[in-house]
mmCIF file with all atom_site columns, C-alpha atoms in Angstrom:
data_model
loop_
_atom_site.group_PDB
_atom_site.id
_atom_site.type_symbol
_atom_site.label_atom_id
_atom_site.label_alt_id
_atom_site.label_comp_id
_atom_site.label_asym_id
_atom_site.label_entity_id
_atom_site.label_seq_id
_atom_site.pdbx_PDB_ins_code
_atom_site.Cartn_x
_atom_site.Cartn_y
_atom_site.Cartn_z
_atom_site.occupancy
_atom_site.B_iso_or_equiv
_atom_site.pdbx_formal_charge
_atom_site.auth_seq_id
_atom_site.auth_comp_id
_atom_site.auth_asym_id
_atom_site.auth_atom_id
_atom_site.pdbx_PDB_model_num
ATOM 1   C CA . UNK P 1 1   ? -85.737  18.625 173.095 1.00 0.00 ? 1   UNK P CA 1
ATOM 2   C CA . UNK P 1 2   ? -82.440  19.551 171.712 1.00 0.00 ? 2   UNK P CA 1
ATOM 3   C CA . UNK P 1 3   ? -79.412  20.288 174.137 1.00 0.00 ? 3   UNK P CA 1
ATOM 4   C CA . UNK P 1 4   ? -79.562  23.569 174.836 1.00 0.00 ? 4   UNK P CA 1
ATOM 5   C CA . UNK P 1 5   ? -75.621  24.746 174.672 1.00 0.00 ? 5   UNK P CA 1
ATOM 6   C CA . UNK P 1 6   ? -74.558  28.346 176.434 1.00 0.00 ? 6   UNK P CA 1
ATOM 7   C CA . UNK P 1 7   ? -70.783  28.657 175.069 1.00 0.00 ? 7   UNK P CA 1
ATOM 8   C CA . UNK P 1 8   ? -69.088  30.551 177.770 1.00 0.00 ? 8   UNK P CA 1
ATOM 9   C CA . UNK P 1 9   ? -65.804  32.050 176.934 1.00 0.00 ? 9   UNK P CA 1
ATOM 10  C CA . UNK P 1 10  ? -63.495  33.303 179.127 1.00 0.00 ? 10  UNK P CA 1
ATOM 11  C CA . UNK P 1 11  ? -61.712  36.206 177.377 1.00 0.00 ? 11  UNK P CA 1
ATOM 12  C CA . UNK P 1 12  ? -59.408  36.903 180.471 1.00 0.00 ? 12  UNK P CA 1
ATOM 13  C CA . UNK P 1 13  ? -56.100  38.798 180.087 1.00 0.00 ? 13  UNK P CA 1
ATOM 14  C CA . UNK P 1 14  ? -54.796  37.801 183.964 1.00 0.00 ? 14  UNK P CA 1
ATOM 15  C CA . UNK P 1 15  ? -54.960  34.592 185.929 1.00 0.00 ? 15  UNK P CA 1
ATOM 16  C CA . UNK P 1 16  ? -58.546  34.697 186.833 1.00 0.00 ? 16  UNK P CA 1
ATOM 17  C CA . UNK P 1 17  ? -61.049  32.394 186.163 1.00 0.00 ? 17  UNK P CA 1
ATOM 18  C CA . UNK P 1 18  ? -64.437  32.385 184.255 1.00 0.00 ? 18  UNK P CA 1
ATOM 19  C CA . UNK P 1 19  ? -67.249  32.769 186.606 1.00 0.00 ? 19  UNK P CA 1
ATOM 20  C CA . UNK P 1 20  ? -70.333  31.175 185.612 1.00 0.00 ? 20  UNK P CA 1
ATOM 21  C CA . UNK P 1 21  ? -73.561  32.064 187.444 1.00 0.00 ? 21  UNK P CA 1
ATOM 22  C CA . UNK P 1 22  ? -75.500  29.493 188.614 1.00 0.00 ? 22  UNK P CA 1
ATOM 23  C CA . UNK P 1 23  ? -78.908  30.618 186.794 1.00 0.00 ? 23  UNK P CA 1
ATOM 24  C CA . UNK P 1 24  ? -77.061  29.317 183.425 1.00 0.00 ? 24  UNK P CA 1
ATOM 25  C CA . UNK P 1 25  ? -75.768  26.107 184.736 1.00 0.00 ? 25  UNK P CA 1
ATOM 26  C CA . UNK P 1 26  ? -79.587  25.271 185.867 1.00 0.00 ? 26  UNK P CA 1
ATOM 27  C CA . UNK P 1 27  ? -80.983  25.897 182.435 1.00 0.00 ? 27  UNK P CA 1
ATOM 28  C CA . UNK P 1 28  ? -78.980  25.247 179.848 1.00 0.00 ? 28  UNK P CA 1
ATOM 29  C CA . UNK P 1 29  ? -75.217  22.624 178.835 1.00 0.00 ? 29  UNK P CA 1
ATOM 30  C CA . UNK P 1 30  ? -72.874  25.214 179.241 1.00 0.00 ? 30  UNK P CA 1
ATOM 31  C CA . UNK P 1 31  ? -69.275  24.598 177.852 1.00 0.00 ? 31  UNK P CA 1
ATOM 32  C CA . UNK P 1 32  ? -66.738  26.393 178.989 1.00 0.00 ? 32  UNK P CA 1
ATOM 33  C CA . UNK P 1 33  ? -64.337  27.570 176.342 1.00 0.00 ? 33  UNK P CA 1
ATOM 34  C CA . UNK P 1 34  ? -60.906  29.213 176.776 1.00 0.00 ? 34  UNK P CA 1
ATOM 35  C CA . UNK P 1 35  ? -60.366  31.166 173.091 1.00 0.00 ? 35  UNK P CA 1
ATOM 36  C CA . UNK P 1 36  ? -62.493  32.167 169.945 1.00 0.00 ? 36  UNK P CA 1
ATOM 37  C CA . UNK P 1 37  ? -60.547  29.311 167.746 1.00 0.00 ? 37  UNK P CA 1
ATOM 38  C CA . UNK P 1 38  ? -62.045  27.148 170.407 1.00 0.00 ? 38  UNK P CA 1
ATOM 39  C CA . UNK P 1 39  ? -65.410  28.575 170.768 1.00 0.00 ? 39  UNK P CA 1
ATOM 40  C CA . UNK P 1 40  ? -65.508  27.951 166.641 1.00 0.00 ? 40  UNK P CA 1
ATOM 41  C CA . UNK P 1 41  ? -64.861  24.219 166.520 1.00 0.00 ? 41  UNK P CA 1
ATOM 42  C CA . UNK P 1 42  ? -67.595  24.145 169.502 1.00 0.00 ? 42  UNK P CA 1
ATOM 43  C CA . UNK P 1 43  ? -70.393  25.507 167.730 1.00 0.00 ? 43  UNK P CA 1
ATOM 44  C CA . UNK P 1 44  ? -69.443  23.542 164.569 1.00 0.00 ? 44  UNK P CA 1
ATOM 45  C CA . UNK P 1 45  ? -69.699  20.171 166.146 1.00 0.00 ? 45  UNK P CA 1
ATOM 46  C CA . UNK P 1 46  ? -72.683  21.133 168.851 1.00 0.00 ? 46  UNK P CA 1
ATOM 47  C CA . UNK P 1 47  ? -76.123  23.245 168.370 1.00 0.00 ? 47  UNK P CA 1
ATOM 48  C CA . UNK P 1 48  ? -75.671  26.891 170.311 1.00 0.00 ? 48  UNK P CA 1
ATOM 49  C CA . UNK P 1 49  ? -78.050  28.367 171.696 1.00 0.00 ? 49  UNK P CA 1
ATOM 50  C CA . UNK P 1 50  ? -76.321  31.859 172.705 1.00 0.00 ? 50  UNK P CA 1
ATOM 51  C CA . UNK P 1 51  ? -72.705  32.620 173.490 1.00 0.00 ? 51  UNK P CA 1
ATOM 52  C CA . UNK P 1 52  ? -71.343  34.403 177.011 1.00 0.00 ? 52  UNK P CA 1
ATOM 53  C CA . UNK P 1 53  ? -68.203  36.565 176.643 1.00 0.00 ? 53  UNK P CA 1
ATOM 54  C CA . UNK P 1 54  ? -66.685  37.174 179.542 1.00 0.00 ? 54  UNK P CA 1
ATOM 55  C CA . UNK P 1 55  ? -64.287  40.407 179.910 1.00 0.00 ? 55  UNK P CA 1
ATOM 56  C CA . UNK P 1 56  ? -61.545  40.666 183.200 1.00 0.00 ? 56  UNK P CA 1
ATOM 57  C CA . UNK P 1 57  ? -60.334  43.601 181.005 1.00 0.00 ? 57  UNK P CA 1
ATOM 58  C CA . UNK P 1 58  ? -62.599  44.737 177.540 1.00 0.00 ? 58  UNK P CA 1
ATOM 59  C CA . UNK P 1 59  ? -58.825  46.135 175.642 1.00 0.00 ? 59  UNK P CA 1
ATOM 60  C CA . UNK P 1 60  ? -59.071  46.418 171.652 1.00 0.00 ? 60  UNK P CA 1
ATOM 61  C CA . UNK P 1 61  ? -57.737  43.247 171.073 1.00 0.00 ? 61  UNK P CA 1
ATOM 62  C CA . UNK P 1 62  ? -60.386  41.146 172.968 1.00 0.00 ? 62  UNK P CA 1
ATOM 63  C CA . UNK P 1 63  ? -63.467  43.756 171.673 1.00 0.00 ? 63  UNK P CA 1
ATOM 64  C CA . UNK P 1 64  ? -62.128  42.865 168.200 1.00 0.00 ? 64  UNK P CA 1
ATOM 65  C CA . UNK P 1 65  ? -62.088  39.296 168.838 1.00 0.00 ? 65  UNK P CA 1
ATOM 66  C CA . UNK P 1 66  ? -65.960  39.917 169.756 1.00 0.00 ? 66  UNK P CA 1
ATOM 67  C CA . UNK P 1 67  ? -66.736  42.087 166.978 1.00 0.00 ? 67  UNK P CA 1
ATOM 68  C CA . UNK P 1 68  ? -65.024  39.424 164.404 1.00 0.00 ? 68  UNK P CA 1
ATOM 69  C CA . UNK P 1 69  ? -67.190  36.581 166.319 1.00 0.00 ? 69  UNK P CA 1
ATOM 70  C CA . UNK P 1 70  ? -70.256  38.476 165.601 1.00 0.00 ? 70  UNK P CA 1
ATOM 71  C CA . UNK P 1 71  ? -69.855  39.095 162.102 1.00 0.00 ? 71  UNK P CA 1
ATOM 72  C CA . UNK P 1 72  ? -68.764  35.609 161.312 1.00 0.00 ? 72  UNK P CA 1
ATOM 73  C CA . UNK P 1 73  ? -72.126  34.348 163.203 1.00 0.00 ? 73  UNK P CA 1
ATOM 74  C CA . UNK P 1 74  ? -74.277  36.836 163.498 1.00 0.00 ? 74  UNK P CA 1
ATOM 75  C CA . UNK P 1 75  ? -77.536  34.526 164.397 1.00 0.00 ? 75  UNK P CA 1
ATOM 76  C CA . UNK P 1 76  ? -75.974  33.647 167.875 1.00 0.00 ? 76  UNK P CA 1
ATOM 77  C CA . UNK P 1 77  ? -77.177  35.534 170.515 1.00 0.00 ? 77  UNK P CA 1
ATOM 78  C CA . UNK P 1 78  ? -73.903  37.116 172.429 1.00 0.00 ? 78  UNK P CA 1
ATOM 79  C CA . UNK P 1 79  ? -73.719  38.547 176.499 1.00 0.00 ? 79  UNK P CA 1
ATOM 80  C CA . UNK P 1 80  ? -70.796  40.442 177.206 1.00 0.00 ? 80  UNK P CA 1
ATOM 81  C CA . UNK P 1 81  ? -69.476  40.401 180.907 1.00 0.00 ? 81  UNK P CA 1
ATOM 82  C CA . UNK P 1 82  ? -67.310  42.859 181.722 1.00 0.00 ? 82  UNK P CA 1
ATOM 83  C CA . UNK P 1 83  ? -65.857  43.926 185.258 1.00 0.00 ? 83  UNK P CA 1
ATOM 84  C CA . UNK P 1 84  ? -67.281  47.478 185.203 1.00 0.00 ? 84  UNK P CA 1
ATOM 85  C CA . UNK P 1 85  ? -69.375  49.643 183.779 1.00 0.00 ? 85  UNK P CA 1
ATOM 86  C CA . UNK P 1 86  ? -68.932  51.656 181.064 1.00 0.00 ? 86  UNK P CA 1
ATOM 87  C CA . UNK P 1 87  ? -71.011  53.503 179.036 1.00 0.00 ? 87  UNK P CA 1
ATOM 88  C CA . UNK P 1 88  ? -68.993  53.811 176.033 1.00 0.00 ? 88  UNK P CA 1
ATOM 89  C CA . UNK P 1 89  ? -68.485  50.001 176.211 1.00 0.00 ? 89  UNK P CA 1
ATOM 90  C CA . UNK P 1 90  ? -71.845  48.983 176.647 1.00 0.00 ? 90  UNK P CA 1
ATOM 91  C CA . UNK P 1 91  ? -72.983  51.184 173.633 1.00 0.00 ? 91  UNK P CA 1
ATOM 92  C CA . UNK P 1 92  ? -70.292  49.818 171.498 1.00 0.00 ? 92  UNK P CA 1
ATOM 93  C CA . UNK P 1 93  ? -71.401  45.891 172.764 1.00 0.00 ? 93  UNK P CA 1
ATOM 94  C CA . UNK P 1 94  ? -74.859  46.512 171.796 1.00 0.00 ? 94  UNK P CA 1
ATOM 95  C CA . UNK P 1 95  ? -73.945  48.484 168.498 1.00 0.00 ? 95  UNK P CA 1
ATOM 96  C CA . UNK P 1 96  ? -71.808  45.326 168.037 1.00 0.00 ? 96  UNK P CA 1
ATOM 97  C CA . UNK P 1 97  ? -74.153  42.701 168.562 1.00 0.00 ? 97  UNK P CA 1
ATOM 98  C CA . UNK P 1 98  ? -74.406  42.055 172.121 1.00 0.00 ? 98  UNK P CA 1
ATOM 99  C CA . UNK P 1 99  ? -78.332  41.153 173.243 1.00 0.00 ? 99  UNK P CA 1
ATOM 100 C CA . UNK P 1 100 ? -77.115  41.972 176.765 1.00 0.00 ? 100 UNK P CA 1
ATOM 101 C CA . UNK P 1 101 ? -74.501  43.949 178.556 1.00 0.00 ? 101 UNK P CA 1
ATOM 102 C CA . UNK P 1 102 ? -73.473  42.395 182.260 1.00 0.00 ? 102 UNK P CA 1
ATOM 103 C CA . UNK P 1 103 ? -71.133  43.993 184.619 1.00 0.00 ? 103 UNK P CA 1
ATOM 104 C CA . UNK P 1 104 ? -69.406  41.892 187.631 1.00 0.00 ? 104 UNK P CA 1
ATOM 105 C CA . UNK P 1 105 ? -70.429  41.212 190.275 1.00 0.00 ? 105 UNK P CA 1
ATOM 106 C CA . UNK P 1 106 ? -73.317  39.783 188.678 1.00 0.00 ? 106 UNK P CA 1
ATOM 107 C CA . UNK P 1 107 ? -76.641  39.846 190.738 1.00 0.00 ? 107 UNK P CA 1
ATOM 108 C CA . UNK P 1 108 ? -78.653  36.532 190.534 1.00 0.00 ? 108 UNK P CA 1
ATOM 109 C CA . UNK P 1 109 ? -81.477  39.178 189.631 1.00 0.00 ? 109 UNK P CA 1
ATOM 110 C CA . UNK P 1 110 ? -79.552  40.269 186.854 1.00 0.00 ? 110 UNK P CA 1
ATOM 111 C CA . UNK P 1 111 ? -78.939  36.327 185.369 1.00 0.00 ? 111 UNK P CA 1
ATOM 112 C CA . UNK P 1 112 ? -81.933  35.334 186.105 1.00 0.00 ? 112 UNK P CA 1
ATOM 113 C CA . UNK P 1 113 ? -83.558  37.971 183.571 1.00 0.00 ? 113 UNK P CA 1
ATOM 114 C CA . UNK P 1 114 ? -80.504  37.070 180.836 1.00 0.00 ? 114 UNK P CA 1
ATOM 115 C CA . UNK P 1 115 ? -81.353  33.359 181.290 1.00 0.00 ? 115 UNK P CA 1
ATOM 116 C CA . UNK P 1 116 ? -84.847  33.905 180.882 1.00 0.00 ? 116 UNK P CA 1
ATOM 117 C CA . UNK P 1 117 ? -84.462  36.129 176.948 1.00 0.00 ? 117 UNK P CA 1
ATOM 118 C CA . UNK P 1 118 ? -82.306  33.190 176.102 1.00 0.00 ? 118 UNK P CA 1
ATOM 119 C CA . UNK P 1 119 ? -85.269  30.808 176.930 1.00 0.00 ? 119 UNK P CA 1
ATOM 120 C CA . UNK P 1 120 ? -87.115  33.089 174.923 1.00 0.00 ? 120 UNK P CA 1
ATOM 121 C CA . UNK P 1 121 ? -84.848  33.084 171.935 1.00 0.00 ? 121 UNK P CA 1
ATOM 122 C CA . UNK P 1 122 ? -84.625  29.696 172.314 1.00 0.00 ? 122 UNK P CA 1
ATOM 123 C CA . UNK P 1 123 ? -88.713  28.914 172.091 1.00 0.00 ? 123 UNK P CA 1
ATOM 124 C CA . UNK P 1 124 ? -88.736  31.573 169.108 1.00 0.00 ? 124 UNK P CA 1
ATOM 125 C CA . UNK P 1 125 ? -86.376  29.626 167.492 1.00 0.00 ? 125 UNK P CA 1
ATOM 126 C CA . UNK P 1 126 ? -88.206  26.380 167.929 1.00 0.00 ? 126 UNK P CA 1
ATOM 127 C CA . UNK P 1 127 ? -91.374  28.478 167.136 1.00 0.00 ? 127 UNK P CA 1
ATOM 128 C CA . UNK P 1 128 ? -90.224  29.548 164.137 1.00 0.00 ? 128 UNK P CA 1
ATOM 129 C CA . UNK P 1 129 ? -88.312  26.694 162.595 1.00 0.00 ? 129 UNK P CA 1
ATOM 130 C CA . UNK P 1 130 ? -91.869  24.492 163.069 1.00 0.00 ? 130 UNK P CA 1
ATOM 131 C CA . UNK P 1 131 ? -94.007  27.649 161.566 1.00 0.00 ? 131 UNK P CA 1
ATOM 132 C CA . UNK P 1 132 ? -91.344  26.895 158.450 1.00 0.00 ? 132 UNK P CA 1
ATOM 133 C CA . UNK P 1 133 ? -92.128  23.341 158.532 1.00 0.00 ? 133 UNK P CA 1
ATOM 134 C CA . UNK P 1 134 ? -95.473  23.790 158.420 1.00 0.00 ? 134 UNK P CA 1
ATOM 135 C CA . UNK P 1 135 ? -95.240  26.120 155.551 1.00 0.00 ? 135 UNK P CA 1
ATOM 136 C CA . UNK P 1 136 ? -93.495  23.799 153.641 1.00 0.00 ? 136 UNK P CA 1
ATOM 137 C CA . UNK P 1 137 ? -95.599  21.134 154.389 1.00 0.00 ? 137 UNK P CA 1
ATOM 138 C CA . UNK P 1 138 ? -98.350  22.787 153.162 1.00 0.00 ? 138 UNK P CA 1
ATOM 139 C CA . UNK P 1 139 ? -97.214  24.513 150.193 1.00 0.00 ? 139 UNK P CA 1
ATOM 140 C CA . UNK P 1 140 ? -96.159  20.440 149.110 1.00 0.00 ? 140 UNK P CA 1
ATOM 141 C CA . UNK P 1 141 ? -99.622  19.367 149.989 1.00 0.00 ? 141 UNK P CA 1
ATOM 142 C CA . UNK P 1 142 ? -101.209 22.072 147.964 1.00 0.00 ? 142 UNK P CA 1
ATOM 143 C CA . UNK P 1 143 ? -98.414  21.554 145.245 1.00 0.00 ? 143 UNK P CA 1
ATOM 144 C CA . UNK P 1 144 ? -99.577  17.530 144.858 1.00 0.00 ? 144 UNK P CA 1
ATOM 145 C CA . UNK P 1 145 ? -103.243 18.138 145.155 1.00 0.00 ? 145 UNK P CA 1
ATOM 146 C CA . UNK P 1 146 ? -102.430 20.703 141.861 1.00 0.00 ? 146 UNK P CA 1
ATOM 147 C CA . UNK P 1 147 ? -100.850 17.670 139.823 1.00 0.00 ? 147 UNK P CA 1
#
């Protein structure tokens, strides 16, 4: 099975830290990354299975950073952690891309459920990616048995 990479990035404006539930360290590689440049030349050089962005403070510049990330690689599933909720955030993360919204503290409820959709993008990608295989095998097959 393929190393299943969870890019977390810590998008903090203060001296905090990124804080990485233990739900995602049990079931998946995850790399901690400081900036998008970073996060970039990670997923270049290593599969990705879903990327974590993690908010102390959600101001335009970070959001933008976000909404940049997602239209540059729009197949990778994003989380957005943020310290609060907010409504108006959450609907712009979701209008933006995000396949789930988090707000600190996060409940090991709460990652348990996130880890468990990625598992389930994850086997939908395998799923699908051998369903394509199989389709090409078999268009070949019936392609040489025409000749």
């Amino acid at each position: 099975m393929p190393t299943r990479n969870v890019y977390w990035v810590g998008l903090l404006s203060g001296a905090g830290s990124a804080e990485m539930p233990a739900a995602f360290a049990d079931q998946f590689t995850v790399r901690m990354v400081s900036s998008v440049d970073a996060l970039i030349q990670a997923i270049q050089e290593n599969p990705v299975l879903a990327c974590v962005f993690e908010f102390d403070y959600p101001d335009c510049r970070s959001l933008d950073t976000f909404a940049r990330f997602k239209e540059d690689f729009p197949w990778v599933p994003a989380v957005m952690v943020t310290p609060g909720h907010s409504e108006t955030i959450a609907r712009w993360a979701f209008r933006n891309g995000a396949r789930v919204f988090l707000v600190h503290p996060l409940s090991g409820i709460e990652t348990e459920h996130c880890a468990r959709r990625l598992q389930i993008i994850d086997s939908a990608r395998v799923s699908a990616g051998t369903c394509v295989a199989q389709a090409l095998n078999h268009y070949s097959e019936q392609r040489s048995s025409q000749r």
